[in-house]
């Protein structure tokens, strides 16, 4: 038998643990689901104990059901859901359920941060103080649960708590620390300025480690709980977006990630912290030591397509439905779709904007609308590419993952709209792959994550832009960019109307 690493992908709805060998092949995989706690609208919490027990059950299954010998599991690391607040008392016991990334209760705290620090906050953290980030959640507890706050001695994020329960050591890696918006990104340390302004003891902030750093071995208690050996090595791990970037091979300055899930993510490797996107794009520490990534989010990417299909073609085969867009033309016969159906995040932080089809003609067929949706999602990504170009970003390869990578037509549309080479992955495994790669590098199997990627990450067919199509899409994108401003006021009025009717 060979030796293995485990990649623990701690998500919002489930944990998935993958075992990989030296060649990067997945030899076994187990998962465990857990529940959300939603006390009222906008509140999203989870019990941290569910993460620990879920991870442990998955590991036990790998050993018992998949017959992995504990002696052969050399190390493990993590990808973790970002931003979730775990508060611990002086004995490192959990004080309350974790407030998750998608919890929106902390708008007053966001406004307080903006009022007190303004642009200085963005200069320190390279991010806006959005409700999703950890600092606003800390301030919410401080202001609304003073009894809990009085007992709080430490805070960590979800994967960090699971790692603590495995090793007995508290720590947070830099990629997750950036997402707390308590980190001074340029200095690479917790921000004394922010802690002072909001009266947060610096002692609450855990020690900072790199993603590939050794974080400890499995304790006797956790070894008995999980079946792992006490000499199993545990490494820092990374925030899910950073781990996902590692697993997708986004490890060089010439590469950008295009991820089309329910939401959409454009993520770019950044060689240093010199660039400042002024909070329009998120800026985070990478899993690669002393490197960074920036990212922008389109809220309704894949969701736009699933909404359109569910509404207008509920019984059609999904693959055939998407492929029907080939019957249309570049630019969908003059039809534009803007994917703002649940508001937008970047480049427009606008909860009230709504989507639109523009240019509808009596000759348009359903396949034109399908094509317009596919193109509109990619145009929204192109908006983010424009920000990179305005800031001197130089990249020539786009790695496409998620739903956009499952259709050859959609991959070609991306290549033509981005006017860059687009590649997909042959072995797309997302953040769990990145977590396993971090463990492999931590163990010394490889000298660096880049070296590891040469063995673990496999790119598929490359789609090159068609010059004629790229020129047509450039014209369409210039029109697309005008739609937001033209429809902004109308969207707000229609939302007011709907609220009044309700």
XYZ file of C-alpha atoms in Angstrom:
502
model
C 0.000 0.000 0.000
C 1.097 3.577 -0.682
C 0.948 6.636 1.511
C -1.881 9.158 1.438
C -2.867 12.692 2.321
C -6.364 13.766 3.301
C -7.980 16.942 2.001
C -10.772 18.091 4.324
C -13.224 20.349 2.472
C -15.346 21.946 5.207
C -18.290 23.504 3.388
C -21.515 25.186 4.459
C -23.794 22.178 3.955
C -21.349 19.268 4.230
C -17.773 18.196 4.809
C -16.027 16.062 2.187
C -12.776 14.256 2.964
C -10.674 13.004 0.035
C -7.700 10.645 0.233
C -5.046 11.146 -2.463
C -1.885 9.227 -3.257
C 1.512 10.515 -4.414
C 0.317 10.753 -8.022
C -2.634 12.972 -7.120
C -5.221 10.243 -7.715
C -8.231 10.170 -5.418
C -8.289 6.703 -3.872
C -11.320 7.252 -1.629
C -13.783 9.972 -0.687
C -16.373 10.307 2.069
C -18.741 13.095 3.091
C -21.136 14.031 5.875
C -23.991 16.544 5.792
C -24.964 18.939 8.580
C -27.697 21.493 9.136
C -28.070 25.248 9.201
C -29.625 27.035 12.157
C -31.927 29.794 10.886
C -33.649 31.478 13.814
C -35.076 34.280 11.687
C -34.633 35.790 8.212
C -31.021 36.809 7.580
C -29.658 34.643 10.406
C -27.453 31.694 9.409
C -25.602 29.756 12.085
C -24.083 26.313 12.645
C -22.987 24.286 15.631
C -19.187 23.913 15.440
C -19.480 20.490 17.036
C -21.273 19.339 13.861
C -18.141 20.160 11.826
C -15.951 18.144 14.188
C -18.243 15.131 14.316
C -18.942 15.270 10.561
C -15.242 15.410 9.705
C -14.524 12.584 12.114
C -17.291 10.363 10.752
C -15.938 10.883 7.218
C -12.418 9.904 8.354
C -13.724 6.863 10.214
C -15.552 5.774 7.047
C -12.349 6.134 5.010
C -10.589 3.813 7.444
C -13.406 1.288 7.982
C -15.381 1.338 4.723
C -12.646 2.228 2.238
C -9.974 0.192 4.070
C -7.361 2.922 4.324
C -4.819 1.936 6.951
C -4.262 4.670 9.512
C -0.498 4.007 9.234
C -0.681 5.013 5.571
C -2.343 8.419 6.219
C 0.695 10.659 6.627
C -0.983 14.048 6.903
C -4.020 16.182 6.260
C -5.050 19.753 5.672
C -8.140 21.850 5.151
C -10.241 23.996 2.915
C -12.715 25.945 5.010
C -15.863 27.961 4.507
C -14.759 31.549 5.033
C -15.666 34.290 7.512
C -17.700 32.231 10.029
C -17.223 33.448 13.620
C -16.401 30.868 16.305
C -16.087 32.409 19.780
C -14.235 30.536 22.511
C -13.963 31.103 26.277
C -10.803 30.940 28.404
C -10.943 27.135 28.307
C -11.363 27.215 24.529
C -14.963 26.020 24.759
C -17.499 27.243 22.188
C -19.667 30.060 23.561
C -22.398 30.223 20.920
C -23.266 28.825 17.496
C -21.018 30.064 14.701
C -22.358 33.031 12.706
C -21.747 32.102 9.064
C -20.539 33.932 5.963
C -24.087 34.216 4.559
C -25.545 35.798 7.710
C -26.726 39.352 6.995
C -27.733 40.676 10.419
C -24.712 42.976 10.850
C -25.595 45.915 8.581
C -25.499 48.403 11.515
C -21.986 47.208 12.336
C -20.895 47.589 8.713
C -22.200 51.155 8.771
C -20.371 51.798 12.047
C -17.079 50.634 10.520
C -17.594 52.825 7.459
C -18.435 55.836 9.631
C -15.426 55.464 11.927
C -12.695 54.469 9.455
C -13.988 55.076 5.913
C -11.313 54.683 3.249
C -8.657 54.000 5.882
C -10.315 50.641 6.524
C -10.066 49.665 2.863
C -6.431 50.794 2.740
C -5.583 48.531 5.713
C -7.624 45.454 4.827
C -7.975 45.918 1.012
C -11.664 45.076 1.424
C -14.977 46.704 2.202
C -16.466 45.837 5.619
C -19.271 43.699 4.200
C -21.803 41.919 6.404
C -20.330 38.586 5.330
C -16.928 39.259 6.905
C -15.956 38.263 10.441
C -15.334 41.680 11.971
C -18.946 42.803 11.551
C -20.054 39.598 13.308
C -17.644 40.212 16.194
C -19.075 43.696 16.642
C -22.640 42.351 16.466
C -21.957 39.961 19.355
C -20.161 42.697 21.273
C -23.150 45.024 20.930
C -26.018 42.534 21.179
C -24.763 39.719 23.421
C -22.636 41.432 26.100
C -22.722 38.396 28.409
C -21.216 36.226 25.662
C -18.701 38.919 24.757
C -17.542 39.196 28.365
C -16.589 35.502 28.333
C -14.970 35.544 24.863
C -11.188 35.123 24.924
C -10.466 33.848 21.411
C -12.046 33.746 17.972
C -11.291 31.446 15.067
C -12.906 30.460 11.770
C -14.586 27.106 11.031
C -11.648 25.037 9.765
C -9.420 26.487 12.491
C -11.758 25.147 15.160
C -11.712 21.659 13.619
C -7.914 21.829 13.431
C -7.789 22.898 17.089
C -9.921 19.914 18.076
C -7.535 17.628 16.188
C -4.267 19.082 17.482
C -5.026 21.126 20.594
C -3.371 24.166 18.983
C -5.145 27.411 18.072
C -4.052 29.170 14.886
C -5.365 30.809 11.719
C -3.747 30.807 8.298
C -3.222 34.053 6.410
C -5.775 33.365 3.658
C -8.600 33.014 6.187
C -7.227 35.860 8.310
C -7.584 38.259 5.369
C -11.278 37.351 5.194
C -11.844 38.485 8.774
C -10.986 42.062 7.645
C -8.953 42.418 10.820
C -5.643 41.831 9.046
C -3.290 44.555 7.870
C -2.603 42.980 4.483
C 0.539 44.926 3.605
C 2.134 44.281 7.020
C 0.917 40.692 7.290
C -0.224 41.076 10.887
C -3.371 41.728 12.872
C -4.322 45.401 12.692
C -3.720 47.157 15.982
C -5.484 50.208 14.558
C -8.752 48.380 13.817
C -8.681 46.532 17.139
C -8.135 49.800 19.014
C -10.914 51.672 17.218
C -13.468 48.950 17.934
C -12.165 47.925 21.350
C -11.277 44.358 20.390
C -8.468 42.881 22.513
C -5.533 41.847 20.322
C -5.274 38.760 22.523
C -8.487 37.476 20.920
C -6.738 37.144 17.557
C -5.141 33.709 17.109
C -1.514 33.119 16.077
C -0.981 33.453 12.328
C 0.489 30.593 10.299
C 1.053 29.906 6.604
C -1.202 27.455 4.817
C 1.567 24.873 4.392
C 2.873 25.290 7.962
C 2.883 22.328 10.323
C 0.126 22.921 12.883
C 0.585 19.877 15.098
C -0.025 16.158 15.274
C -3.260 14.423 16.188
C -3.887 14.328 19.945
C -4.460 11.105 21.824
C -8.107 12.020 22.329
C -8.709 12.722 18.642
C -6.767 9.618 17.602
C -9.130 7.511 19.699
C -12.128 9.437 18.328
C -11.142 9.180 14.642
C -8.933 6.124 14.257
C -6.006 8.235 13.024
C -2.517 7.696 14.409
C -1.079 10.226 16.833
C 1.827 10.872 14.446
C -0.512 12.029 11.652
C 0.660 15.522 10.713
C -1.839 18.376 10.379
C -1.134 21.485 8.289
C -2.649 24.956 8.301
C -4.949 24.798 5.296
C -6.669 27.654 3.528
C -9.888 29.539 2.947
C -12.083 27.747 0.421
C -11.423 30.238 -2.372
C -7.656 30.033 -1.848
C -7.765 26.230 -1.658
C -9.985 26.156 -4.737
C -7.454 28.291 -6.592
C -4.699 25.862 -5.617
C -6.784 22.885 -6.739
C -7.447 24.608 -10.065
C -3.774 25.394 -10.619
C -4.115 29.194 -10.232
C -0.533 29.440 -9.030
C 1.092 31.777 -11.551
C 0.618 35.486 -12.406
C -0.610 34.720 -15.936
C -3.676 32.811 -14.740
C -7.258 33.747 -13.833
C -10.056 31.493 -12.589
C -13.565 31.620 -14.062
C -15.905 29.681 -11.782
C -19.585 29.374 -12.664
C -21.566 27.891 -9.819
C -24.802 29.257 -8.369
C -22.831 32.449 -8.030
C -19.815 33.212 -10.180
C -16.246 33.974 -9.174
C -13.404 35.566 -11.095
C -10.183 35.031 -9.175
C -6.706 36.255 -10.118
C -3.303 35.303 -8.744
C -1.498 38.392 -7.394
C 2.278 38.379 -7.038
C 2.377 41.095 -4.372
C 0.190 43.428 -2.326
C 1.088 46.571 -4.291
C -2.173 46.688 -6.274
C -5.208 48.244 -4.572
C -8.671 47.633 -6.013
C -10.189 49.978 -3.398
C -12.581 47.322 -2.167
C -14.354 46.854 -5.511
C -12.710 43.424 -5.672
C -11.852 41.370 -2.606
C -8.129 41.041 -1.957
C -6.892 38.058 0.049
C -3.742 36.220 1.047
C -3.181 33.117 -1.089
C -2.355 29.664 0.223
C 1.052 30.175 -1.424
C 3.310 31.834 1.166
C 3.587 35.609 0.672
C 1.349 35.589 -2.415
C -2.174 36.910 -2.870
C -5.313 36.640 -4.937
C -8.106 39.023 -5.799
C -11.644 38.071 -6.654
C -14.969 39.450 -7.730
C -18.350 37.781 -7.392
C -21.360 37.742 -9.717
C -24.278 36.779 -7.493
C -26.463 35.030 -10.081
C -24.192 33.251 -12.564
C -25.279 29.634 -12.840
C -28.426 30.590 -10.966
C -29.448 32.739 -13.951
C -29.323 29.718 -16.229
C -31.079 27.379 -13.792
C -33.783 30.006 -13.181
C -34.351 30.460 -16.910
C -34.522 26.724 -17.562
C -36.820 26.034 -14.597
C -39.145 28.825 -15.705
C -39.222 28.316 -19.468
C -37.988 24.769 -20.148
C -38.593 22.685 -17.004
C -38.822 19.293 -18.711
C -35.987 19.689 -21.222
C -32.714 17.826 -20.884
C -30.216 20.301 -19.410
C -27.347 19.472 -21.774
C -29.561 19.764 -24.860
C -31.080 22.966 -23.484
C -27.638 24.605 -23.190
C -26.490 23.217 -26.544
C -29.506 24.806 -28.262
C -27.698 28.162 -27.944
C -25.549 27.051 -30.892
C -28.576 27.662 -33.142
C -28.274 31.377 -32.328
C -25.461 33.712 -33.325
C -22.595 35.528 -31.634
C -24.428 38.250 -29.734
C -27.686 36.210 -29.642
C -29.111 38.033 -32.658
C -28.858 41.356 -30.864
C -30.334 40.189 -27.537
C -28.628 41.104 -24.232
C -29.186 39.637 -20.768
C -27.897 41.172 -17.524
C -27.693 38.592 -14.688
C -28.712 40.875 -11.826
C -31.752 38.853 -10.783
C -30.784 38.800 -7.081
C -28.838 42.069 -7.048
C -25.104 42.273 -7.734
C -21.828 42.194 -5.814
C -19.057 43.221 -8.233
C -18.305 45.492 -9.873
C -21.635 46.953 -8.683
C -22.305 46.499 -4.957
C -26.038 46.957 -5.476
C -28.699 44.867 -3.735
C -31.530 46.637 -5.571
C -30.481 46.240 -9.205
C -32.457 43.650 -11.162
C -31.820 41.742 -14.370
C -33.142 42.425 -17.838
C -33.394 41.204 -21.404
C -32.689 44.102 -23.751
C -33.342 44.206 -27.484
C -36.165 41.648 -27.652
C -37.440 41.337 -31.199
C -40.400 39.461 -32.625
C -38.016 37.221 -34.547
C -36.159 35.958 -31.453
C -36.446 32.270 -30.624
C -35.987 30.542 -27.297
C -32.468 29.499 -28.278
C -31.572 33.188 -28.649
C -32.617 33.741 -25.048
C -30.541 30.749 -23.919
C -27.544 32.160 -25.784
C -28.134 35.613 -24.296
C -28.124 34.149 -20.777
C -24.868 32.260 -21.399
C -23.267 35.377 -22.866
C -24.659 37.732 -20.210
C -23.106 35.714 -17.411
C -19.722 35.850 -19.155
C -20.138 39.582 -19.894
C -20.542 40.114 -16.132
C -17.221 38.324 -15.681
C -15.704 40.462 -18.430
C -16.609 43.536 -16.352
C -14.215 42.199 -13.717
C -11.547 41.449 -16.315
C -11.762 45.108 -17.344
C -10.895 46.147 -13.780
C -7.803 43.957 -13.934
C -6.774 45.447 -17.268
C -7.268 48.986 -15.921
C -4.893 48.102 -13.074
C -2.211 46.667 -15.329
C -3.155 43.018 -14.933
C -1.369 40.855 -17.492
C -2.719 37.330 -17.943
C -3.214 35.036 -20.902
C -4.901 31.901 -19.517
C -8.348 31.463 -17.964
C -9.099 28.249 -16.069
C -12.823 27.530 -16.252
C -14.490 25.393 -13.586
C -18.048 24.634 -12.554
C -21.024 24.692 -14.899
C -19.274 26.839 -17.486
C -16.654 24.122 -17.993
C -19.168 21.381 -18.791
C -20.247 22.796 -22.159
C -17.833 23.105 -25.121
C -20.035 25.888 -26.487
C -19.883 27.844 -23.240
C -16.121 27.356 -23.019
C -15.741 28.814 -26.509
C -18.027 31.735 -25.603
C -15.761 32.446 -22.628
C -12.654 32.351 -24.813
C -14.246 34.737 -27.327
C -15.630 37.223 -24.769
C -12.469 37.185 -22.642
C -10.325 37.160 -25.822
C -7.970 34.752 -24.062
C -7.197 31.059 -24.014
C -9.622 29.121 -21.805
C -8.861 25.679 -20.369
C -10.883 23.308 -18.198
C -9.704 20.683 -15.721
C -9.693 16.958 -16.394
C -9.896 16.186 -12.673
C -11.917 19.038 -11.200
C -12.197 18.472 -7.449
C -12.311 22.022 -6.166
C -11.086 23.115 -2.733
C -10.646 19.557 -1.450
C -7.917 18.988 -4.041
C -6.214 22.186 -2.900
C -6.378 21.057 0.728
C -4.749 17.739 -0.149
C -2.051 19.557 -2.133
C -1.294 21.745 0.883
C -0.805 18.616 2.999
C 1.404 17.032 0.321
C 3.673 20.090 0.207
C 3.686 20.369 4.004
C 4.893 16.770 4.234
C 7.682 17.472 1.766
C 6.284 15.327 -1.038
C 6.851 18.398 -3.238
C 8.971 21.526 -2.867
C 6.118 23.934 -3.582
C 2.451 24.088 -4.495
C 3.500 24.892 -8.056
C 5.550 21.688 -8.182
C 2.658 19.739 -6.707
C 0.274 21.132 -9.318
C 2.380 19.648 -12.112
C 1.496 16.204 -10.755
C -1.948 16.757 -9.200
C -3.641 19.223 -11.608
C -4.458 18.159 -15.163
C -5.720 20.644 -17.749
C -8.023 19.554 -20.556
C -8.576 20.964 -24.019
C -7.591 24.584 -24.646
C -10.152 26.869 -26.325
C -8.553 29.709 -28.284
C -10.505 32.890 -29.063
C -11.890 33.312 -32.568
C -10.710 36.802 -33.656
C -13.923 37.617 -35.551
C -16.113 36.524 -32.650
C -13.938 38.369 -30.139
C -14.350 41.612 -32.136
C -18.145 41.198 -32.213
C -18.283 40.457 -28.498
C -16.181 43.514 -27.749
C -18.878 45.670 -29.389
C -21.652 43.843 -27.540
C -19.870 44.241 -24.217
C -19.648 47.992 -24.695
C -23.436 48.018 -25.075
C -23.842 45.614 -22.126
C -21.914 47.974 -19.827
C -24.476 50.718 -20.452
C -27.449 48.640 -19.292
C -26.668 48.851 -15.564
C -26.899 52.649 -15.419
C -29.920 52.712 -17.721
C -31.903 50.249 -15.593
C -30.723 51.159 -12.071
C -33.448 53.709 -11.345
C -36.142 51.553 -12.950
C -35.120 48.544 -10.837
C -35.378 50.588 -7.637
C -38.833 51.863 -8.579
C -40.077 48.377 -9.403
C -38.759 47.022 -6.106
C -40.557 49.817 -4.246
C -43.730 48.910 -6.131
C -43.441 45.231 -5.208
C -42.837 46.054 -1.559
C -45.873 48.321 -1.524
C -48.016 45.615 -3.114
C -46.874 43.093 -0.498
